[in-house]
Short mmCIF file of N, CA and C and ligand atoms in Angstrom, two decimals:
data_model
loop_
_atom_site.label_atom_id
_atom_site.label_comp_id
_atom_site.label_asym_id
_atom_site.label_seq_id
_atom_site.Cartn_x
_atom_site.Cartn_y
_atom_site.Cartn_z
N MET W 21 10.30 -0.75 -47.80
CA MET W 21 11.52 -0.62 -49.16
C MET W 21 12.65 -1.70 -48.94
N SER W 22 12.71 -2.29 -49.86
CA SER W 22 13.81 -3.06 -49.98
C SER W 22 15.11 -2.51 -50.50
N GLU W 23 16.43 -3.30 -50.20
CA GLU W 23 17.56 -2.66 -50.56
C GLU W 23 17.86 -2.89 -51.63
N THR W 24 18.54 -1.49 -52.49
CA THR W 24 18.88 -1.31 -53.89
C THR W 24 20.34 -1.42 -53.80
N THR W 25 20.94 -2.40 -54.53
CA THR W 25 22.63 -2.45 -55.15
C THR W 25 22.87 -1.84 -56.46
N LYS W 26 23.69 -0.96 -56.39
CA LYS W 26 24.00 -0.24 -57.93
C LYS W 26 25.11 -0.99 -58.47
N GLY W 27 24.89 -0.81 -59.64
CA GLY W 27 26.17 -1.68 -60.47
C GLY W 27 26.34 -0.74 -61.90
N ALA W 28 27.55 -0.98 -62.30
CA ALA W 28 27.73 -0.59 -63.51
C ALA W 28 28.94 -1.28 -64.86
N CYS W 29 28.74 -0.74 -66.09
CA CYS W 29 29.33 -1.54 -66.77
C CYS W 29 31.08 -0.92 -66.28
N PHE W 30 32.10 -1.51 -67.29
CA PHE W 30 33.44 -1.27 -66.88
C PHE W 30 33.76 0.35 -67.53
N CYS W 31 33.06 1.09 -68.24
CA CYS W 31 33.37 2.53 -68.69
C CYS W 31 32.57 3.46 -67.51
N GLY W 32 31.21 2.98 -67.24
CA GLY W 32 30.19 3.40 -66.45
C GLY W 32 29.09 4.31 -67.30
N ALA W 33 29.08 3.92 -68.57
CA ALA W 33 28.00 4.72 -69.69
C ALA W 33 26.74 4.01 -68.87
N VAL W 34 26.35 2.63 -68.55
CA VAL W 34 25.72 1.93 -68.19
C VAL W 34 25.55 2.21 -66.61
N GLU W 35 24.56 2.42 -66.45
CA GLU W 35 24.34 2.02 -64.61
C GLU W 35 23.32 1.28 -64.56
N ILE W 36 23.26 0.42 -63.14
CA ILE W 36 21.59 -0.67 -63.21
C ILE W 36 21.62 -0.47 -61.65
N GLU W 37 20.43 -1.05 -61.22
CA GLU W 37 19.98 -1.03 -59.80
C GLU W 37 19.35 -2.28 -59.97
N VAL W 38 19.85 -3.00 -59.07
CA VAL W 38 18.85 -4.32 -58.45
C VAL W 38 18.30 -4.40 -57.12
N THR W 39 17.16 -4.34 -56.92
CA THR W 39 16.31 -4.61 -55.56
C THR W 39 16.13 -5.83 -54.97
N GLY W 40 16.58 -5.83 -53.58
CA GLY W 40 15.86 -7.47 -52.76
C GLY W 40 17.14 -8.20 -53.37
N ASN W 41 17.22 -9.41 -52.93
CA ASN W 41 18.21 -10.54 -52.59
C ASN W 41 18.19 -11.19 -54.33
N PRO W 42 19.18 -11.88 -54.43
CA PRO W 42 19.33 -12.84 -55.77
C PRO W 42 18.13 -13.95 -55.11
N GLU W 43 17.85 -14.86 -55.99
CA GLU W 43 16.74 -15.99 -55.95
C GLU W 43 17.97 -17.14 -55.98
N ALA W 44 19.19 -16.75 -56.56
CA ALA W 44 20.10 -18.07 -56.11
C ALA W 44 21.65 -17.11 -56.76
N MET W 45 22.44 -17.55 -56.40
CA MET W 45 23.71 -17.29 -56.61
C MET W 45 24.84 -18.69 -56.63
N GLY W 46 25.69 -18.38 -57.74
CA GLY W 46 26.65 -19.49 -57.69
C GLY W 46 27.77 -19.53 -59.12
N TYR W 47 28.10 -20.54 -59.53
CA TYR W 47 29.50 -20.34 -60.32
C TYR W 47 28.86 -21.06 -61.58
N CYS W 48 29.10 -20.70 -62.86
CA CYS W 48 28.60 -21.39 -64.17
C CYS W 48 29.97 -21.89 -65.00
N HIS W 49 30.56 -22.91 -65.03
CA HIS W 49 31.76 -23.14 -65.86
C HIS W 49 31.38 -23.43 -67.44
N CYS W 50 30.06 -23.33 -67.97
CA CYS W 50 29.72 -23.56 -69.08
C CYS W 50 30.81 -23.07 -69.75
N SER W 51 30.92 -23.67 -71.73
CA SER W 51 31.95 -23.20 -72.56
C SER W 51 31.40 -22.11 -72.76
N SER W 52 29.70 -21.83 -72.87
CA SER W 52 29.55 -20.40 -73.59
C SER W 52 29.44 -18.92 -72.45
N CYS W 53 29.82 -19.23 -71.10
CA CYS W 53 30.23 -18.15 -70.25
C CYS W 53 31.53 -18.05 -70.55
N ARG W 54 32.03 -18.98 -70.62
CA ARG W 54 33.62 -18.93 -70.62
C ARG W 54 34.16 -18.31 -72.53
N SER W 55 33.31 -18.48 -73.12
CA SER W 55 33.72 -18.08 -74.57
C SER W 55 33.62 -16.36 -74.55
N TRP W 56 32.15 -16.28 -74.18
CA TRP W 56 31.42 -14.95 -74.36
C TRP W 56 32.59 -13.93 -72.91
N SER W 57 32.93 -14.72 -71.96
CA SER W 57 33.14 -13.64 -71.12
C SER W 57 34.69 -13.26 -71.09
N ALA W 58 35.33 -14.26 -71.58
CA ALA W 58 36.88 -14.54 -71.55
C ALA W 58 37.36 -14.92 -70.74
N GLY W 59 36.65 -15.26 -69.47
CA GLY W 59 37.12 -15.77 -68.02
C GLY W 59 36.73 -17.43 -67.78
N PRO W 60 37.19 -17.86 -66.99
CA PRO W 60 37.42 -19.51 -66.99
C PRO W 60 36.50 -19.85 -66.15
N VAL W 61 35.66 -18.93 -65.48
CA VAL W 61 34.66 -19.37 -64.80
C VAL W 61 33.67 -18.29 -64.51
N ASN W 62 32.37 -18.23 -64.86
CA ASN W 62 30.91 -17.19 -64.57
C ASN W 62 30.55 -16.67 -62.98
N ALA W 63 30.94 -15.83 -61.89
CA ALA W 63 30.20 -15.95 -60.86
C ALA W 63 28.84 -15.03 -60.99
N TRP W 64 27.66 -15.68 -60.88
CA TRP W 64 26.23 -15.43 -61.38
C TRP W 64 25.21 -15.13 -59.93
N THR W 65 24.34 -14.17 -60.46
CA THR W 65 23.49 -14.03 -59.36
C THR W 65 22.33 -13.81 -60.32
N LEU W 66 21.33 -14.60 -59.81
CA LEU W 66 19.78 -14.66 -60.90
C LEU W 66 18.59 -13.58 -60.09
N PHE W 67 18.60 -12.85 -60.83
CA PHE W 67 17.41 -11.80 -59.57
C PHE W 67 15.97 -11.96 -60.76
N LYS W 68 14.76 -11.81 -59.95
CA LYS W 68 13.59 -11.40 -60.85
C LYS W 68 13.86 -10.29 -62.02
N ASN W 69 13.29 -10.67 -63.00
CA ASN W 69 13.69 -9.49 -63.93
C ASN W 69 13.19 -7.79 -63.55
N GLU W 70 11.55 -7.91 -62.57
CA GLU W 70 11.14 -6.63 -62.54
C GLU W 70 11.99 -6.33 -61.46
N ASN W 71 13.24 -6.52 -60.63
CA ASN W 71 14.20 -6.63 -59.60
C ASN W 71 15.33 -5.73 -60.51
N VAL W 72 15.32 -5.53 -61.64
CA VAL W 72 16.74 -5.25 -62.38
C VAL W 72 15.92 -4.13 -63.20
N LYS W 73 16.80 -3.02 -63.09
CA LYS W 73 16.49 -1.69 -63.91
C LYS W 73 17.82 -1.30 -64.61
N ILE W 74 17.95 -0.39 -65.32
CA ILE W 74 19.06 0.25 -66.02
C ILE W 74 18.46 1.64 -65.87
N THR W 75 19.17 2.23 -64.97
CA THR W 75 19.25 3.64 -64.92
C THR W 75 19.93 4.79 -65.23
N LYS W 76 20.95 4.32 -66.33
CA LYS W 76 21.76 5.04 -66.85
C LYS W 76 22.31 4.13 -68.19
N GLY W 77 21.71 5.11 -69.49
CA GLY W 77 22.92 4.45 -70.73
C GLY W 77 21.97 3.51 -71.48
N ILE W 78 20.62 3.53 -71.15
CA ILE W 78 20.06 2.45 -72.04
C ILE W 78 20.05 2.17 -73.42
N ASN W 79 20.04 3.55 -73.97
CA ASN W 79 20.62 3.41 -75.33
C ASN W 79 22.07 2.89 -75.76
N GLN W 80 23.12 2.91 -74.72
CA GLN W 80 24.26 2.41 -75.03
C GLN W 80 24.18 0.35 -74.49
N VAL W 81 23.13 -0.28 -74.45
CA VAL W 81 23.02 -1.63 -74.25
C VAL W 81 23.19 -2.17 -75.44
N GLY W 82 23.84 -3.17 -75.73
CA GLY W 82 23.77 -4.10 -76.62
C GLY W 82 23.39 -5.39 -76.26
N HIS W 83 22.43 -5.78 -77.38
CA HIS W 83 22.23 -7.21 -76.72
C HIS W 83 22.48 -7.99 -77.96
N PHE W 84 23.03 -9.37 -77.66
CA PHE W 84 23.64 -10.60 -78.20
C PHE W 84 22.65 -11.75 -77.68
N LYS W 85 21.87 -12.48 -78.88
CA LYS W 85 21.09 -13.87 -78.62
C LYS W 85 21.52 -14.67 -79.36
N LYS W 86 22.49 -15.61 -79.10
CA LYS W 86 22.93 -16.82 -79.70
C LYS W 86 21.77 -17.99 -79.90
N THR W 87 21.14 -17.75 -78.57
CA THR W 87 20.06 -18.52 -78.57
C THR W 87 18.83 -18.03 -78.02
N GLU W 88 17.95 -18.01 -78.23
CA GLU W 88 16.36 -17.59 -77.66
C GLU W 88 16.67 -17.40 -75.94
N GLN W 89 17.45 -18.69 -75.40
CA GLN W 89 16.94 -18.73 -73.84
C GLN W 89 18.27 -17.83 -73.21
N SER W 90 19.07 -16.99 -73.82
CA SER W 90 19.94 -16.16 -73.18
C SER W 90 20.30 -14.60 -73.83
N ASP W 91 19.75 -13.89 -73.34
CA ASP W 91 19.55 -12.17 -73.95
C ASP W 91 21.14 -11.86 -73.34
N ARG W 92 22.19 -11.75 -74.07
CA ARG W 92 23.28 -10.82 -73.42
C ARG W 92 23.33 -9.73 -73.60
N GLN W 93 23.55 -9.70 -72.80
CA GLN W 93 23.60 -7.39 -72.27
C GLN W 93 24.83 -6.87 -71.76
N PHE W 94 25.16 -5.71 -73.34
CA PHE W 94 26.82 -5.21 -72.81
C PHE W 94 26.76 -4.24 -72.90
N CYS W 95 28.00 -3.14 -72.68
CA CYS W 95 28.01 -1.80 -73.17
C CYS W 95 28.30 -1.57 -74.24
N ARG W 96 27.79 -0.79 -75.12
CA ARG W 96 28.17 -0.41 -76.55
C ARG W 96 29.66 -0.04 -76.64
N ALA W 97 29.61 0.90 -75.69
CA ALA W 97 30.82 2.16 -75.35
C ALA W 97 32.30 1.09 -75.02
N CYS W 98 32.31 0.17 -74.05
CA CYS W 98 33.11 -0.44 -73.34
C CYS W 98 33.15 -1.42 -74.14
N GLY W 99 32.59 -2.77 -73.99
CA GLY W 99 32.21 -3.66 -74.28
C GLY W 99 32.19 -4.51 -72.93
N GLY W 100 32.07 -3.72 -72.31
CA GLY W 100 31.70 -4.48 -70.68
C GLY W 100 30.51 -5.24 -70.41
N HIS W 101 30.57 -6.47 -70.02
CA HIS W 101 29.45 -7.27 -69.69
C HIS W 101 28.65 -6.87 -68.43
N LEU W 102 27.43 -7.15 -68.91
CA LEU W 102 26.48 -6.59 -67.63
C LEU W 102 25.55 -7.56 -67.19
N MET W 103 24.99 -8.37 -67.31
CA MET W 103 23.73 -9.23 -66.98
C MET W 103 23.17 -9.83 -68.50
N THR W 104 22.73 -11.36 -68.39
CA THR W 104 22.11 -11.83 -69.31
C THR W 104 20.66 -12.41 -69.04
N TYR W 105 19.72 -11.93 -70.02
CA TYR W 105 18.36 -12.13 -69.37
C TYR W 105 17.90 -13.58 -69.80
N HIS W 106 17.28 -14.44 -69.21
CA HIS W 106 17.02 -15.81 -69.49
C HIS W 106 15.01 -16.03 -69.25
N PRO W 107 14.78 -15.90 -70.06
CA PRO W 107 13.03 -15.65 -70.85
C PRO W 107 12.36 -16.52 -69.92
N GLN W 108 13.09 -17.67 -70.43
CA GLN W 108 12.21 -19.20 -69.94
C GLN W 108 11.98 -19.08 -68.57
N TRP W 109 13.07 -18.42 -67.83
CA TRP W 109 12.69 -18.31 -66.18
C TRP W 109 12.34 -17.24 -65.77
N GLY W 110 12.14 -15.90 -66.36
CA GLY W 110 11.87 -14.83 -66.07
C GLY W 110 12.65 -14.12 -65.33
N LEU W 111 13.93 -14.51 -65.48
CA LEU W 111 15.13 -14.01 -64.27
C LEU W 111 16.37 -13.42 -65.43
N MET W 112 17.03 -12.61 -64.42
CA MET W 112 18.03 -12.28 -64.95
C MET W 112 19.28 -12.27 -64.51
N ASP W 113 20.27 -12.90 -65.04
CA ASP W 113 21.31 -13.21 -64.47
C ASP W 113 22.51 -11.72 -64.62
N VAL W 114 22.58 -11.54 -63.43
CA VAL W 114 23.28 -10.25 -63.11
C VAL W 114 25.11 -10.52 -63.08
N TYR W 115 25.79 -10.55 -63.56
CA TYR W 115 27.15 -11.02 -63.10
C TYR W 115 27.53 -10.52 -62.17
N ALA W 116 28.11 -10.99 -60.92
CA ALA W 116 28.50 -10.76 -59.75
C ALA W 116 29.37 -9.59 -59.80
N ALA W 117 30.16 -9.61 -60.62
CA ALA W 117 31.58 -8.53 -60.73
C ALA W 117 30.74 -7.26 -61.42
N THR W 118 29.33 -7.43 -62.02
CA THR W 118 28.89 -6.00 -61.94
C THR W 118 28.07 -5.19 -61.15
N ILE W 119 28.09 -5.87 -59.84
CA ILE W 119 27.51 -5.65 -59.02
C ILE W 119 28.08 -5.61 -57.44
N PRO W 120 29.45 -5.06 -57.33
CA PRO W 120 30.21 -5.26 -56.35
C PRO W 120 29.53 -5.39 -54.76
N GLY W 121 28.57 -4.51 -54.86
CA GLY W 121 28.27 -4.07 -53.76
C GLY W 121 27.15 -4.97 -52.80
N GLN W 122 26.73 -6.63 -53.57
CA GLN W 122 26.01 -7.23 -52.99
C GLN W 122 26.84 -8.39 -53.00
N THR W 123 26.61 -8.77 -51.70
CA THR W 123 27.61 -9.68 -50.92
C THR W 123 27.57 -11.35 -51.94
N PHE W 124 28.15 -11.70 -52.29
CA PHE W 124 28.82 -12.84 -53.01
C PHE W 124 28.48 -13.93 -52.26
N THR W 125 27.33 -14.99 -52.29
CA THR W 125 27.57 -16.45 -51.56
C THR W 125 26.75 -17.20 -52.08
N PRO W 126 27.95 -18.22 -53.00
CA PRO W 126 27.42 -19.31 -54.00
C PRO W 126 27.28 -19.99 -53.44
N ALA W 127 26.14 -20.96 -54.09
CA ALA W 127 25.54 -21.94 -53.36
C ALA W 127 25.54 -23.84 -54.12
N VAL W 128 26.35 -23.09 -55.40
CA VAL W 128 26.02 -23.97 -56.42
C VAL W 128 27.21 -23.98 -57.23
N HIS W 129 27.88 -24.63 -57.86
CA HIS W 129 28.14 -24.68 -59.02
C HIS W 129 27.23 -25.53 -60.37
N VAL W 130 27.18 -24.62 -61.33
CA VAL W 130 26.57 -25.69 -62.67
C VAL W 130 27.05 -25.55 -64.16
N PHE W 131 27.03 -26.47 -64.88
CA PHE W 131 28.02 -26.85 -65.93
C PHE W 131 29.41 -27.20 -65.45
N TYR W 132 29.49 -27.91 -64.16
CA TYR W 132 30.70 -28.41 -64.16
C TYR W 132 31.40 -29.73 -64.55
N ALA W 133 30.68 -30.63 -65.52
CA ALA W 133 31.40 -31.21 -66.43
C ALA W 133 32.04 -30.63 -67.48
N GLU W 134 32.12 -29.16 -67.43
CA GLU W 134 32.69 -28.22 -68.36
C GLU W 134 33.44 -27.92 -67.79
N THR W 135 34.12 -28.01 -66.77
CA THR W 135 35.12 -27.29 -66.48
C THR W 135 36.49 -26.90 -66.51
N VAL W 136 37.26 -25.75 -66.86
CA VAL W 136 38.32 -26.02 -66.96
C VAL W 136 39.49 -25.57 -65.82
N LEU W 137 38.44 -25.24 -64.77
CA LEU W 137 39.04 -24.62 -63.44
C LEU W 137 38.61 -24.98 -62.58
N PRO W 138 38.77 -26.46 -61.90
CA PRO W 138 37.99 -27.30 -60.84
C PRO W 138 38.23 -26.12 -59.64
N MET W 139 37.11 -26.06 -58.79
CA MET W 139 37.28 -25.41 -57.33
C MET W 139 37.07 -26.25 -56.39
N LYS W 140 37.57 -26.54 -55.82
CA LYS W 140 37.54 -27.68 -54.59
C LYS W 140 36.48 -26.83 -53.46
N ASP W 141 35.68 -26.53 -53.19
CA ASP W 141 35.08 -25.13 -51.87
C ASP W 141 33.89 -26.42 -51.61
N GLY W 142 33.64 -27.52 -51.53
CA GLY W 142 32.77 -28.20 -51.15
C GLY W 142 31.44 -27.87 -51.21
N LEU W 143 30.82 -26.95 -52.29
CA LEU W 143 29.68 -26.84 -52.82
C LEU W 143 29.35 -27.79 -53.28
N PRO W 144 28.29 -28.16 -53.87
CA PRO W 144 27.48 -28.83 -54.93
C PRO W 144 28.25 -28.51 -56.58
N LYS W 145 28.57 -29.66 -57.17
CA LYS W 145 28.92 -29.50 -58.18
C LYS W 145 27.56 -30.26 -59.12
N MET W 146 27.21 -29.24 -59.86
CA MET W 146 25.90 -30.11 -60.91
C MET W 146 26.65 -30.18 -62.27
N LYS W 147 26.02 -31.45 -62.72
CA LYS W 147 26.61 -31.78 -64.15
C LYS W 147 26.54 -30.55 -65.23
N ASP W 148 25.43 -30.38 -65.16
CA ASP W 148 24.62 -29.10 -65.92
C ASP W 148 23.87 -28.40 -65.17
N LEU W 149 22.40 -28.37 -65.33
CA LEU W 149 21.50 -27.69 -64.05
C LEU W 149 20.94 -28.73 -63.61
N PRO W 150 20.13 -27.64 -62.10
CA PRO W 150 19.43 -28.38 -61.65
C PRO W 150 17.84 -29.00 -62.36
N SER W 151 17.64 -30.25 -61.72
CA SER W 151 16.33 -30.39 -62.59
C SER W 151 14.97 -29.86 -63.00
N GLU W 152 14.94 -28.91 -61.92
CA GLU W 152 13.81 -27.71 -61.86
C GLU W 152 14.23 -26.74 -63.01
N MET W 153 15.59 -26.80 -63.28
CA MET W 153 15.62 -25.37 -64.09
C MET W 153 15.96 -25.98 -65.73
N GLY W 154 15.56 -27.50 -66.13
CA GLY W 154 15.58 -28.12 -67.14
C GLY W 154 16.98 -28.64 -67.47
N GLY W 155 17.60 -29.20 -66.34
CA GLY W 155 18.94 -29.81 -66.69
C GLY W 155 18.75 -31.20 -66.03
N SER W 156 19.91 -31.96 -65.95
CA SER W 156 19.71 -33.70 -65.39
C SER W 156 19.57 -33.38 -64.09
N GLY W 157 19.91 -32.13 -63.49
CA GLY W 157 19.75 -33.09 -61.89
C GLY W 157 20.95 -33.36 -61.21
N GLU W 158 21.58 -34.29 -62.43
CA GLU W 158 22.86 -34.89 -61.75
C GLU W 158 24.31 -33.89 -61.26
N SER W 159 24.60 -34.53 -60.17
CA SER W 159 26.04 -34.28 -59.10
C SER W 159 26.81 -34.92 -60.23
N VAL W 160 28.06 -34.22 -60.14
CA VAL W 160 29.64 -34.77 -60.20
C VAL W 160 30.38 -34.52 -59.17
N PRO W 161 31.66 -35.49 -59.29
CA PRO W 161 32.87 -35.37 -58.14
C PRO W 161 33.32 -33.84 -58.69
N GLU W 162 34.03 -33.04 -57.45
CA GLU W 162 34.71 -32.07 -57.54
C GLU W 162 36.09 -32.28 -58.46
ZN1 LIG C 25 30.71 0.94 -70.82
ZN1 LIG C 26 27.44 -20.50 -68.44
#
């Protein structure tokens, strides 16, 4: 049995459960995350889609797709953000804040070229995305 971690939206109408450990964890500094979340930086955890389940309130889950690469999911009752599905990778970005029981150990910053909140923590800073995820793979200074 793999370990499960529970999460919920701001009001509790939607509950989710993730199984096992994330494939990756880090911070995103892109303008899309900023605009949607209203926060300067987004802390993300990427899980295989099959390891993420909505356990309560599936009818309350709203979806917004500005592009086909990101299916943003939120609670219709409170507007709280839950996660974003990336079909091109088969990975679900469950926001770290949605699953507070998951130990957050970030390894990388992505889209750092767009940052408005530089974070000098010594972690690698990618200009956009790693090359294996379709980005330039270039690093930028902190
Ligand atoms: Zn809610
Ligand atoms: Zn982003």
